[in-house]
């Protein structure tokens, strides 16, 4: 039975007002409500899946290393060039927000656009600038990588990044509900987290540059010296962990905190493997007082 009192008042004043018009209206309303419920369920299950993905990732990487970078090896199927692989893996981080934002209820809210900006800045660098720097470094060496980046890992990285970016962008653009109802705390959380984020980004970019320059100059792996490398083996990973801690503060959400936790579950065991690799390769020449990834602790 159609409940006419639920329809807007102007329906009754229209010359074409009829039972069929109200039925169409209610069908449209029901469809919109159903789509909203499905979207909400998909978001919540995606967020849950992201949290559940962290522990097995951490455990797996403690015992097994994906074959790229220092741990590269044959036997993983077709490969592509590392710059292209990094571009493909990181591309969802810059493309998906542009696709998702116009469909969010906060699309025109300046706070949402400001909040998403640090994420986009980081991944613009990671998607376009970082692969270009790798390409330039290999070109300057005038050598081709004997072992490329496994295509299966590229695909895995693409899917993981797509999942994470969907969660972050959808939260910021649609599901975050306290932009204007938090008593002005938004800007305190944003700028506090931004300071942490920019500090981590600076460490990350500095360490990446130092490693690229060192490998370019030496034509291989050497013991990194100076700066944050005197404290930890992987300051690039430490910087990225700090970045996403800042993001968690800025967003003040389960989405942002989940990203921080997954970053730790991925990078901490990877850093442990890198630390072990350096000790095995350089032996007594490698500083024994260096921590792995967190200065003075881990």
PDB file of C-alpha atoms in Angstrom:
ATOM      1  CA  UNK A   1       0.000   0.000   0.000  1.00  0.00           C
ATOM      2  CA  UNK A   2       1.317   3.471  -0.899  1.00  0.00           C
ATOM      3  CA  UNK A   3       1.535   5.884   2.033  1.00  0.00           C
ATOM      4  CA  UNK A   4       0.632   9.209   0.451  1.00  0.00           C
ATOM      5  CA  UNK A   5       1.534  11.249   3.490  1.00  0.00           C
ATOM      6  CA  UNK A   6       5.237  10.444   2.907  1.00  0.00           C
ATOM      7  CA  UNK A   7       5.286  12.296  -0.416  1.00  0.00           C
ATOM      8  CA  UNK A   8       6.308  15.969  -0.670  1.00  0.00           C
ATOM      9  CA  UNK A   9       3.386  18.386  -0.364  1.00  0.00           C
ATOM     10  CA  UNK A  10       3.907  19.769  -3.860  1.00  0.00           C
ATOM     11  CA  UNK A  11       2.955  16.418  -5.377  1.00  0.00           C
ATOM     12  CA  UNK A  12      -0.680  17.102  -4.525  1.00  0.00           C
ATOM     13  CA  UNK A  13      -0.714  20.448  -6.348  1.00  0.00           C
ATOM     14  CA  UNK A  14       0.682  19.091  -9.583  1.00  0.00           C
ATOM     15  CA  UNK A  15      -1.782  18.544 -12.423  1.00  0.00           C
ATOM     16  CA  UNK A  16      -0.354  15.103 -13.161  1.00  0.00           C
ATOM     17  CA  UNK A  17      -0.663  13.945  -9.536  1.00  0.00           C
ATOM     18  CA  UNK A  18      -1.728  10.297  -9.477  1.00  0.00           C
ATOM     19  CA  UNK A  19      -1.194   7.061  -7.642  1.00  0.00           C
ATOM     20  CA  UNK A  20       1.318   5.976 -10.283  1.00  0.00           C
ATOM     21  CA  UNK A  21       3.355   9.150  -9.706  1.00  0.00           C
ATOM     22  CA  UNK A  22       3.558   8.398  -6.009  1.00  0.00           C
ATOM     23  CA  UNK A  23       4.508   4.805  -6.707  1.00  0.00           C
ATOM     24  CA  UNK A  24       7.373   5.951  -8.935  1.00  0.00           C
ATOM     25  CA  UNK A  25       8.475   8.420  -6.270  1.00  0.00           C
ATOM     26  CA  UNK A  26       8.487   5.758  -3.550  1.00  0.00           C
ATOM     27  CA  UNK A  27      10.304   3.308  -5.811  1.00  0.00           C
ATOM     28  CA  UNK A  28      13.017   5.890  -6.383  1.00  0.00           C
ATOM     29  CA  UNK A  29      13.265   6.596  -2.657  1.00  0.00           C
ATOM     30  CA  UNK A  30      13.467   2.894  -1.868  1.00  0.00           C
ATOM     31  CA  UNK A  31      16.147   2.374  -4.505  1.00  0.00           C
ATOM     32  CA  UNK A  32      18.221   5.259  -3.140  1.00  0.00           C
ATOM     33  CA  UNK A  33      17.907   3.946   0.414  1.00  0.00           C
ATOM     34  CA  UNK A  34      18.926   0.457  -0.713  1.00  0.00           C
ATOM     35  CA  UNK A  35      21.953   1.771  -2.604  1.00  0.00           C
ATOM     36  CA  UNK A  36      23.003   3.831   0.417  1.00  0.00           C
ATOM     37  CA  UNK A  37      22.721   0.773   2.659  1.00  0.00           C
ATOM     38  CA  UNK A  38      24.752  -1.354   0.236  1.00  0.00           C
ATOM     39  CA  UNK A  39      27.420   1.337  -0.010  1.00  0.00           C
ATOM     40  CA  UNK A  40      27.626   1.597   3.768  1.00  0.00           C
ATOM     41  CA  UNK A  41      27.878  -2.173   4.150  1.00  0.00           C
ATOM     42  CA  UNK A  42      30.585  -2.383   1.487  1.00  0.00           C
ATOM     43  CA  UNK A  43      32.589   0.328   3.226  1.00  0.00           C
ATOM     44  CA  UNK A  44      32.323  -1.302   6.653  1.00  0.00           C
ATOM     45  CA  UNK A  45      33.246  -4.757   5.355  1.00  0.00           C
ATOM     46  CA  UNK A  46      36.180  -3.267   3.420  1.00  0.00           C
ATOM     47  CA  UNK A  47      37.422  -1.598   6.597  1.00  0.00           C
ATOM     48  CA  UNK A  48      37.034  -4.844   8.537  1.00  0.00           C
ATOM     49  CA  UNK A  49      38.922  -6.750   5.837  1.00  0.00           C
ATOM     50  CA  UNK A  50      41.735  -4.198   6.013  1.00  0.00           C
ATOM     51  CA  UNK A  51      42.112  -4.725   9.757  1.00  0.00           C
ATOM     52  CA  UNK A  52      42.027  -8.495   9.328  1.00  0.00           C
ATOM     53  CA  UNK A  53      44.697  -8.270   6.617  1.00  0.00           C
ATOM     54  CA  UNK A  54      47.279  -6.788   8.986  1.00  0.00           C
ATOM     55  CA  UNK A  55      48.135  -9.714  11.307  1.00  0.00           C
ATOM     56  CA  UNK A  56      48.671 -12.349   8.568  1.00  0.00           C
ATOM     57  CA  UNK A  57      50.727  -9.814   6.606  1.00  0.00           C
ATOM     58  CA  UNK A  58      52.969  -9.212   9.614  1.00  0.00           C
ATOM     59  CA  UNK A  59      53.356 -12.926  10.374  1.00  0.00           C
ATOM     60  CA  UNK A  60      54.023 -13.866   6.745  1.00  0.00           C
ATOM     61  CA  UNK A  61      56.669 -11.178   6.273  1.00  0.00           C
ATOM     62  CA  UNK A  62      58.471 -12.221   9.440  1.00  0.00           C
ATOM     63  CA  UNK A  63      59.257 -15.568   7.808  1.00  0.00           C
ATOM     64  CA  UNK A  64      59.182 -14.806   4.106  1.00  0.00           C
ATOM     65  CA  UNK A  65      60.272 -11.852   1.988  1.00  0.00           C
ATOM     66  CA  UNK A  66      58.715 -10.756  -1.257  1.00  0.00           C
ATOM     67  CA  UNK A  67      61.341 -10.765  -4.032  1.00  0.00           C
ATOM     68  CA  UNK A  68      62.003  -7.103  -4.761  1.00  0.00           C
ATOM     69  CA  UNK A  69      64.727  -4.646  -3.844  1.00  0.00           C
ATOM     70  CA  UNK A  70      67.506  -6.255  -1.813  1.00  0.00           C
ATOM     71  CA  UNK A  71      65.596  -9.533  -1.728  1.00  0.00           C
ATOM     72  CA  UNK A  72      65.018  -9.813  -5.460  1.00  0.00           C
ATOM     73  CA  UNK A  73      65.363 -13.284  -6.939  1.00  0.00           C
ATOM     74  CA  UNK A  74      64.259 -15.380  -9.880  1.00  0.00           C
ATOM     75  CA  UNK A  75      61.371 -17.802  -9.989  1.00  0.00           C
ATOM     76  CA  UNK A  76      58.382 -15.489  -9.572  1.00  0.00           C
ATOM     77  CA  UNK A  77      57.049 -15.500 -13.100  1.00  0.00           C
ATOM     78  CA  UNK A  78      56.924 -12.596 -15.565  1.00  0.00           C
ATOM     79  CA  UNK A  79      58.557  -9.351 -14.514  1.00  0.00           C
ATOM     80  CA  UNK A  80      58.384  -5.691 -15.515  1.00  0.00           C
ATOM     81  CA  UNK A  81      60.730  -2.786 -14.914  1.00  0.00           C
ATOM     82  CA  UNK A  82      60.740  -1.496 -11.300  1.00  0.00           C
ATOM     83  CA  UNK A  83      59.746   2.090 -12.258  1.00  0.00           C
ATOM     84  CA  UNK A  84      56.711   0.825 -14.163  1.00  0.00           C
ATOM     85  CA  UNK A  85      55.828  -1.557 -11.335  1.00  0.00           C
ATOM     86  CA  UNK A  86      55.884   1.232  -8.745  1.00  0.00           C
ATOM     87  CA  UNK A  87      53.762   3.443 -10.983  1.00  0.00           C
ATOM     88  CA  UNK A  88      51.140   0.730 -11.451  1.00  0.00           C
ATOM     89  CA  UNK A  89      51.046  -0.243  -7.781  1.00  0.00           C
ATOM     90  CA  UNK A  90      50.651   3.301  -6.507  1.00  0.00           C
ATOM     91  CA  UNK A  91      48.346   4.622  -9.245  1.00  0.00           C
ATOM     92  CA  UNK A  92      45.057   3.837  -7.411  1.00  0.00           C
ATOM     93  CA  UNK A  93      46.140   6.267  -4.700  1.00  0.00           C
ATOM     94  CA  UNK A  94      45.950   9.223  -7.062  1.00  0.00           C
ATOM     95  CA  UNK A  95      43.148   8.090  -9.372  1.00  0.00           C
ATOM     96  CA  UNK A  96      40.550   6.685  -6.966  1.00  0.00           C
ATOM     97  CA  UNK A  97      40.135   9.859  -4.870  1.00  0.00           C
ATOM     98  CA  UNK A  98      39.386  11.800  -8.052  1.00  0.00           C
ATOM     99  CA  UNK A  99      36.738   9.220  -8.955  1.00  0.00           C
ATOM    100  CA  UNK A 100      35.193   8.809  -5.496  1.00  0.00           C
ATOM    101  CA  UNK A 101      35.138  12.375  -4.208  1.00  0.00           C
ATOM    102  CA  UNK A 102      32.368  13.702  -6.508  1.00  0.00           C
ATOM    103  CA  UNK A 103      30.049  10.988  -5.137  1.00  0.00           C
ATOM    104  CA  UNK A 104      30.642  11.929  -1.496  1.00  0.00           C
ATOM    105  CA  UNK A 105      28.275  14.070   0.535  1.00  0.00           C
ATOM    106  CA  UNK A 106      31.236  16.229   1.626  1.00  0.00           C
ATOM    107  CA  UNK A 107      32.489  16.805  -1.918  1.00  0.00           C
ATOM    108  CA  UNK A 108      32.036  20.588  -1.664  1.00  0.00           C
ATOM    109  CA  UNK A 109      33.190  20.873   1.952  1.00  0.00           C
ATOM    110  CA  UNK A 110      36.556  22.710   2.007  1.00  0.00           C
ATOM    111  CA  UNK A 111      37.569  20.778   5.130  1.00  0.00           C
ATOM    112  CA  UNK A 112      37.257  17.463   3.287  1.00  0.00           C
ATOM    113  CA  UNK A 113      39.376  18.741   0.413  1.00  0.00           C
ATOM    114  CA  UNK A 114      42.015  20.084   2.801  1.00  0.00           C
ATOM    115  CA  UNK A 115      42.052  16.830   4.776  1.00  0.00           C
ATOM    116  CA  UNK A 116      42.601  14.707   1.664  1.00  0.00           C
ATOM    117  CA  UNK A 117      45.435  16.906   0.367  1.00  0.00           C
ATOM    118  CA  UNK A 118      48.354  15.408   2.385  1.00  0.00           C
ATOM    119  CA  UNK A 119      47.395  11.917   1.223  1.00  0.00           C
ATOM    120  CA  UNK A 120      47.308  13.039  -2.407  1.00  0.00           C
ATOM    121  CA  UNK A 121      50.606  14.922  -2.105  1.00  0.00           C
ATOM    122  CA  UNK A 122      52.373  11.866  -0.694  1.00  0.00           C
ATOM    123  CA  UNK A 123      51.048   9.559  -3.378  1.00  0.00           C
ATOM    124  CA  UNK A 124      51.591  11.998  -6.217  1.00  0.00           C
ATOM    125  CA  UNK A 125      55.260  11.802  -5.270  1.00  0.00           C
ATOM    126  CA  UNK A 126      55.130   8.033  -4.864  1.00  0.00           C
ATOM    127  CA  UNK A 127      53.236   7.438  -8.127  1.00  0.00           C
ATOM    128  CA  UNK A 128      55.002   9.822 -10.486  1.00  0.00           C
ATOM    129  CA  UNK A 129      58.189  11.310  -9.027  1.00  0.00           C
ATOM    130  CA  UNK A 130      59.674   8.297  -7.241  1.00  0.00           C
ATOM    131  CA  UNK A 131      59.406   5.931 -10.267  1.00  0.00           C
ATOM    132  CA  UNK A 132      60.910   8.647 -12.445  1.00  0.00           C
ATOM    133  CA  UNK A 133      63.859   8.957 -10.086  1.00  0.00           C
ATOM    134  CA  UNK A 134      64.396   5.196 -10.178  1.00  0.00           C
ATOM    135  CA  UNK A 135      64.300   5.316 -13.977  1.00  0.00           C
ATOM    136  CA  UNK A 136      66.801   8.193 -14.083  1.00  0.00           C
ATOM    137  CA  UNK A 137      69.124   6.375 -11.715  1.00  0.00           C
ATOM    138  CA  UNK A 138      69.122   3.197 -13.829  1.00  0.00           C
ATOM    139  CA  UNK A 139      69.592   5.278 -16.996  1.00  0.00           C
ATOM    140  CA  UNK A 140      72.602   7.073 -15.538  1.00  0.00           C
ATOM    141  CA  UNK A 141      74.156   3.730 -14.693  1.00  0.00           C
ATOM    142  CA  UNK A 142      73.513   2.720 -18.309  1.00  0.00           C
ATOM    143  CA  UNK A 143      72.549  -0.749 -17.147  1.00  0.00           C
ATOM    144  CA  UNK A 144      69.387  -2.788 -17.235  1.00  0.00           C
ATOM    145  CA  UNK A 145      68.035  -4.559 -14.185  1.00  0.00           C
ATOM    146  CA  UNK A 146      68.780  -8.254 -14.603  1.00  0.00           C
ATOM    147  CA  UNK A 147      65.800  -9.213 -12.444  1.00  0.00           C
ATOM    148  CA  UNK A 148      62.687  -7.133 -12.889  1.00  0.00           C
ATOM    149  CA  UNK A 149      59.788  -6.604 -10.527  1.00  0.00           C
ATOM    150  CA  UNK A 150      57.459  -9.656 -10.451  1.00  0.00           C
ATOM    151  CA  UNK A 151      54.158  -8.953 -12.150  1.00  0.00           C
ATOM    152  CA  UNK A 152      52.256 -10.934  -9.525  1.00  0.00           C
ATOM    153  CA  UNK A 153      53.578  -8.635  -6.781  1.00  0.00           C
ATOM    154  CA  UNK A 154      52.666  -5.612  -8.870  1.00  0.00           C
ATOM    155  CA  UNK A 155      49.100  -6.880  -9.111  1.00  0.00           C
ATOM    156  CA  UNK A 156      49.009  -7.635  -5.379  1.00  0.00           C
ATOM    157  CA  UNK A 157      50.287  -4.160  -4.544  1.00  0.00           C
ATOM    158  CA  UNK A 158      47.745  -2.585  -6.880  1.00  0.00           C
ATOM    159  CA  UNK A 159      44.830  -4.366  -5.177  1.00  0.00           C
ATOM    160  CA  UNK A 160      46.050  -3.550  -1.667  1.00  0.00           C
ATOM    161  CA  UNK A 161      46.525   0.095  -2.552  1.00  0.00           C
ATOM    162  CA  UNK A 162      43.109   0.230  -4.198  1.00  0.00           C
ATOM    163  CA  UNK A 163      41.478  -1.165  -1.050  1.00  0.00           C
ATOM    164  CA  UNK A 164      43.259   1.286   1.222  1.00  0.00           C
ATOM    165  CA  UNK A 165      42.606   4.295  -0.985  1.00  0.00           C
ATOM    166  CA  UNK A 166      38.930   3.426  -1.305  1.00  0.00           C
ATOM    167  CA  UNK A 167      38.647   3.327   2.495  1.00  0.00           C
ATOM    168  CA  UNK A 168      40.527   6.593   3.082  1.00  0.00           C
ATOM    169  CA  UNK A 169      38.886   8.561   0.265  1.00  0.00           C
ATOM    170  CA  UNK A 170      35.378   7.290   0.983  1.00  0.00           C
ATOM    171  CA  UNK A 171      35.727   8.090   4.673  1.00  0.00           C
ATOM    172  CA  UNK A 172      36.988  11.617   4.084  1.00  0.00           C
ATOM    173  CA  UNK A 173      34.535  12.439   1.295  1.00  0.00           C
ATOM    174  CA  UNK A 174      31.404  10.748   2.627  1.00  0.00           C
ATOM    175  CA  UNK A 175      31.378   8.965   5.980  1.00  0.00           C
ATOM    176  CA  UNK A 176      33.226  11.397   8.248  1.00  0.00           C
ATOM    177  CA  UNK A 177      30.362  13.115  10.046  1.00  0.00           C
ATOM    178  CA  UNK A 178      31.956  15.628  12.414  1.00  0.00           C
ATOM    179  CA  UNK A 179      33.446  18.255  10.101  1.00  0.00           C
ATOM    180  CA  UNK A 180      31.207  20.969  11.539  1.00  0.00           C
ATOM    181  CA  UNK A 181      30.074  19.440  14.812  1.00  0.00           C
ATOM    182  CA  UNK A 182      33.303  18.813  16.735  1.00  0.00           C
ATOM    183  CA  UNK A 183      33.476  22.193  18.437  1.00  0.00           C
ATOM    184  CA  UNK A 184      36.435  23.398  16.387  1.00  0.00           C
ATOM    185  CA  UNK A 185      38.614  20.373  17.157  1.00  0.00           C
ATOM    186  CA  UNK A 186      38.944  19.544  13.462  1.00  0.00           C
ATOM    187  CA  UNK A 187      41.674  22.103  12.883  1.00  0.00           C
ATOM    188  CA  UNK A 188      43.563  21.155  16.058  1.00  0.00           C
ATOM    189  CA  UNK A 189      43.631  17.511  14.987  1.00  0.00           C
ATOM    190  CA  UNK A 190      44.444  18.426  11.407  1.00  0.00           C
ATOM    191  CA  UNK A 191      47.402  20.716  12.115  1.00  0.00           C
ATOM    192  CA  UNK A 192      48.715  18.505  14.923  1.00  0.00           C
ATOM    193  CA  UNK A 193      48.654  15.488  12.632  1.00  0.00           C
ATOM    194  CA  UNK A 194      50.013  17.512   9.727  1.00  0.00           C
ATOM    195  CA  UNK A 195      53.146  18.431  11.686  1.00  0.00           C
ATOM    196  CA  UNK A 196      53.782  14.737  12.358  1.00  0.00           C
ATOM    197  CA  UNK A 197      52.946  13.838   8.747  1.00  0.00           C
ATOM    198  CA  UNK A 198      55.333  16.402   7.237  1.00  0.00           C
ATOM    199  CA  UNK A 199      58.110  15.397   9.624  1.00  0.00           C
ATOM    200  CA  UNK A 200      57.737  11.771   8.567  1.00  0.00           C
ATOM    201  CA  UNK A 201      57.519  12.723   4.892  1.00  0.00           C
ATOM    202  CA  UNK A 202      60.751  14.690   5.166  1.00  0.00           C
ATOM    203  CA  UNK A 203      62.551  11.722   6.740  1.00  0.00           C
ATOM    204  CA  UNK A 204      61.128   9.338   4.151  1.00  0.00           C
ATOM    205  CA  UNK A 205      62.094  11.462   1.151  1.00  0.00           C
ATOM    206  CA  UNK A 206      65.549  12.237   2.550  1.00  0.00           C
ATOM    207  CA  UNK A 207      66.280   8.545   3.140  1.00  0.00           C
ATOM    208  CA  UNK A 208      64.971   7.516  -0.292  1.00  0.00           C
ATOM    209  CA  UNK A 209      67.185  10.136  -1.918  1.00  0.00           C
ATOM    210  CA  UNK A 210      70.236   9.054   0.073  1.00  0.00           C
ATOM    211  CA  UNK A 211      69.748   5.406  -0.919  1.00  0.00           C
ATOM    212  CA  UNK A 212      69.226   6.233  -4.598  1.00  0.00           C
ATOM    213  CA  UNK A 213      72.324   8.441  -4.701  1.00  0.00           C
ATOM    214  CA  UNK A 214      74.443   5.873  -2.850  1.00  0.00           C
ATOM    215  CA  UNK A 215      73.452   3.070  -5.194  1.00  0.00           C
ATOM    216  CA  UNK A 216      73.909   5.281  -8.250  1.00  0.00           C
ATOM    217  CA  UNK A 217      77.407   6.341  -7.211  1.00  0.00           C
ATOM    218  CA  UNK A 218      78.621   2.919  -6.126  1.00  0.00           C
ATOM    219  CA  UNK A 219      76.810   0.807  -8.715  1.00  0.00           C
ATOM    220  CA  UNK A 220      75.561  -1.504  -5.975  1.00  0.00           C
ATOM    221  CA  UNK A 221      74.711  -1.716  -2.301  1.00  0.00           C
ATOM    222  CA  UNK A 222      76.902   0.012   0.278  1.00  0.00           C
ATOM    223  CA  UNK A 223      76.508   0.750   3.974  1.00  0.00           C
ATOM    224  CA  UNK A 224      74.499   3.991   4.268  1.00  0.00           C
ATOM    225  CA  UNK A 225      76.087   6.602   6.522  1.00  0.00           C
ATOM    226  CA  UNK A 226      75.012   9.832   8.151  1.00  0.00           C
ATOM    227  CA  UNK A 227      71.822  11.369   9.424  1.00  0.00           C
ATOM    228  CA  UNK A 228      69.049   8.997  10.392  1.00  0.00           C
ATOM    229  CA  UNK A 229      71.069   6.057   9.074  1.00  0.00           C
ATOM    230  CA  UNK A 230      73.233   6.334  12.187  1.00  0.00           C
ATOM    231  CA  UNK A 231      70.160   5.465  14.265  1.00  0.00           C
ATOM    232  CA  UNK A 232      68.249   2.920  12.185  1.00  0.00           C
ATOM    233  CA  UNK A 233      68.783   0.690   9.182  1.00  0.00           C
ATOM    234  CA  UNK A 234      65.562   1.784   7.466  1.00  0.00           C
ATOM    235  CA  UNK A 235      64.826   5.477   8.108  1.00  0.00           C
ATOM    236  CA  UNK A 236      62.741   5.511   4.925  1.00  0.00           C
ATOM    237  CA  UNK A 237      60.356   3.028   6.545  1.00  0.00           C
ATOM    238  CA  UNK A 238      60.456   4.903   9.840  1.00  0.00           C
ATOM    239  CA  UNK A 239      59.529   8.107   8.029  1.00  0.00           C
ATOM    240  CA  UNK A 240      56.584   6.458   6.310  1.00  0.00           C
ATOM    241  CA  UNK A 241      55.319   4.981   9.578  1.00  0.00           C
ATOM    242  CA  UNK A 242      55.486   8.465  11.134  1.00  0.00           C
ATOM    243  CA  UNK A 243      53.624   9.908   8.144  1.00  0.00           C
ATOM    244  CA  UNK A 244      50.661   7.610   8.540  1.00  0.00           C
ATOM    245  CA  UNK A 245      50.612   8.104  12.285  1.00  0.00           C
ATOM    246  CA  UNK A 246      50.111  11.778  11.446  1.00  0.00           C
ATOM    247  CA  UNK A 247      47.368  10.823   8.997  1.00  0.00           C
ATOM    248  CA  UNK A 248      45.603   8.818  11.712  1.00  0.00           C
ATOM    249  CA  UNK A 249      45.645  11.905  13.931  1.00  0.00           C
ATOM    250  CA  UNK A 250      44.390  14.149  11.118  1.00  0.00           C
ATOM    251  CA  UNK A 251      41.477  11.888  10.204  1.00  0.00           C
ATOM    252  CA  UNK A 252      40.860  10.772  13.814  1.00  0.00           C
ATOM    253  CA  UNK A 253      39.146   7.681  12.489  1.00  0.00           C
ATOM    254  CA  UNK A 254      39.244   3.903  12.382  1.00  0.00           C
ATOM    255  CA  UNK A 255      40.062   4.260   8.682  1.00  0.00           C
ATOM    256  CA  UNK A 256      43.180   6.317   9.349  1.00  0.00           C
ATOM    257  CA  UNK A 257      44.258   4.195  12.312  1.00  0.00           C
ATOM    258  CA  UNK A 258      43.810   1.054  10.234  1.00  0.00           C
ATOM    259  CA  UNK A 259      46.158   2.475   7.606  1.00  0.00           C
ATOM    260  CA  UNK A 260      48.752   3.211  10.283  1.00  0.00           C
ATOM    261  CA  UNK A 261      48.511  -0.326  11.679  1.00  0.00           C
ATOM    262  CA  UNK A 262      48.740  -1.937   8.252  1.00  0.00           C
ATOM    263  CA  UNK A 263      51.771   0.214   7.416  1.00  0.00           C
ATOM    264  CA  UNK A 264      53.467  -1.094  10.559  1.00  0.00           C
ATOM    265  CA  UNK A 265      52.511  -4.701   9.805  1.00  0.00           C
ATOM    266  CA  UNK A 266      54.030  -4.356   6.337  1.00  0.00           C
ATOM    267  CA  UNK A 267      57.135  -2.231   6.929  1.00  0.00           C
ATOM    268  CA  UNK A 268      58.387  -3.401  10.336  1.00  0.00           C
ATOM    269  CA  UNK A 269      59.034  -7.033   9.272  1.00  0.00           C
ATOM    270  CA  UNK A 270      60.421  -5.779   5.964  1.00  0.00           C
ATOM    271  CA  UNK A 271      62.824  -3.550   7.895  1.00  0.00           C
ATOM    272  CA  UNK A 272      63.863  -6.501  10.068  1.00  0.00           C
ATOM    273  CA  UNK A 273      64.681  -8.489   6.931  1.00  0.00           C
ATOM    274  CA  UNK A 274      66.697  -5.573   5.517  1.00  0.00           C
ATOM    275  CA  UNK A 275      68.615  -5.238   8.789  1.00  0.00           C
ATOM    276  CA  UNK A 276      69.460  -8.933   8.729  1.00  0.00           C
ATOM    277  CA  UNK A 277      70.493  -8.648   5.069  1.00  0.00           C
ATOM    278  CA  UNK A 278      72.937  -5.825   5.842  1.00  0.00           C
ATOM    279  CA  UNK A 279      74.457  -7.757   8.748  1.00  0.00           C
ATOM    280  CA  UNK A 280      74.953 -10.836   6.589  1.00  0.00           C
ATOM    281  CA  UNK A 281      76.381  -8.906   3.638  1.00  0.00           C
ATOM    282  CA  UNK A 282      78.717  -6.512   5.439  1.00  0.00           C
ATOM    283  CA  UNK A 283      79.432  -8.410   8.649  1.00  0.00           C
ATOM    284  CA  UNK A 284      81.741  -6.525  11.002  1.00  0.00           C
ATOM    285  CA  UNK A 285      81.643  -3.440   8.771  1.00  0.00           C
ATOM    286  CA  UNK A 286      78.008  -2.831   9.612  1.00  0.00           C
ATOM    287  CA  UNK A 287      77.389  -0.717  12.754  1.00  0.00           C
ATOM    288  CA  UNK A 288      76.154  -2.980  15.537  1.00  0.00           C
ATOM    289  CA  UNK A 289      74.475  -0.163  17.472  1.00  0.00           C
ATOM    290  CA  UNK A 290      71.944   0.623  14.744  1.00  0.00           C
ATOM    291  CA  UNK A 291      68.356  -0.245  15.468  1.00  0.00           C
ATOM    292  CA  UNK A 292      66.129  -1.650  12.751  1.00  0.00           C
ATOM    293  CA  UNK A 293      63.356   0.881  12.159  1.00  0.00           C
ATOM    294  CA  UNK A 294      62.353   2.756  15.366  1.00  0.00           C
ATOM    295  CA  UNK A 295      65.228   4.825  16.834  1.00  0.00           C
ATOM    296  CA  UNK A 296      66.408   3.559  20.241  1.00  0.00           C
ATOM    297  CA  UNK A 297      63.715   0.867  20.416  1.00  0.00           C
ATOM    298  CA  UNK A 298      63.336  -1.565  17.500  1.00  0.00           C
TER     299      UNK A 298
END
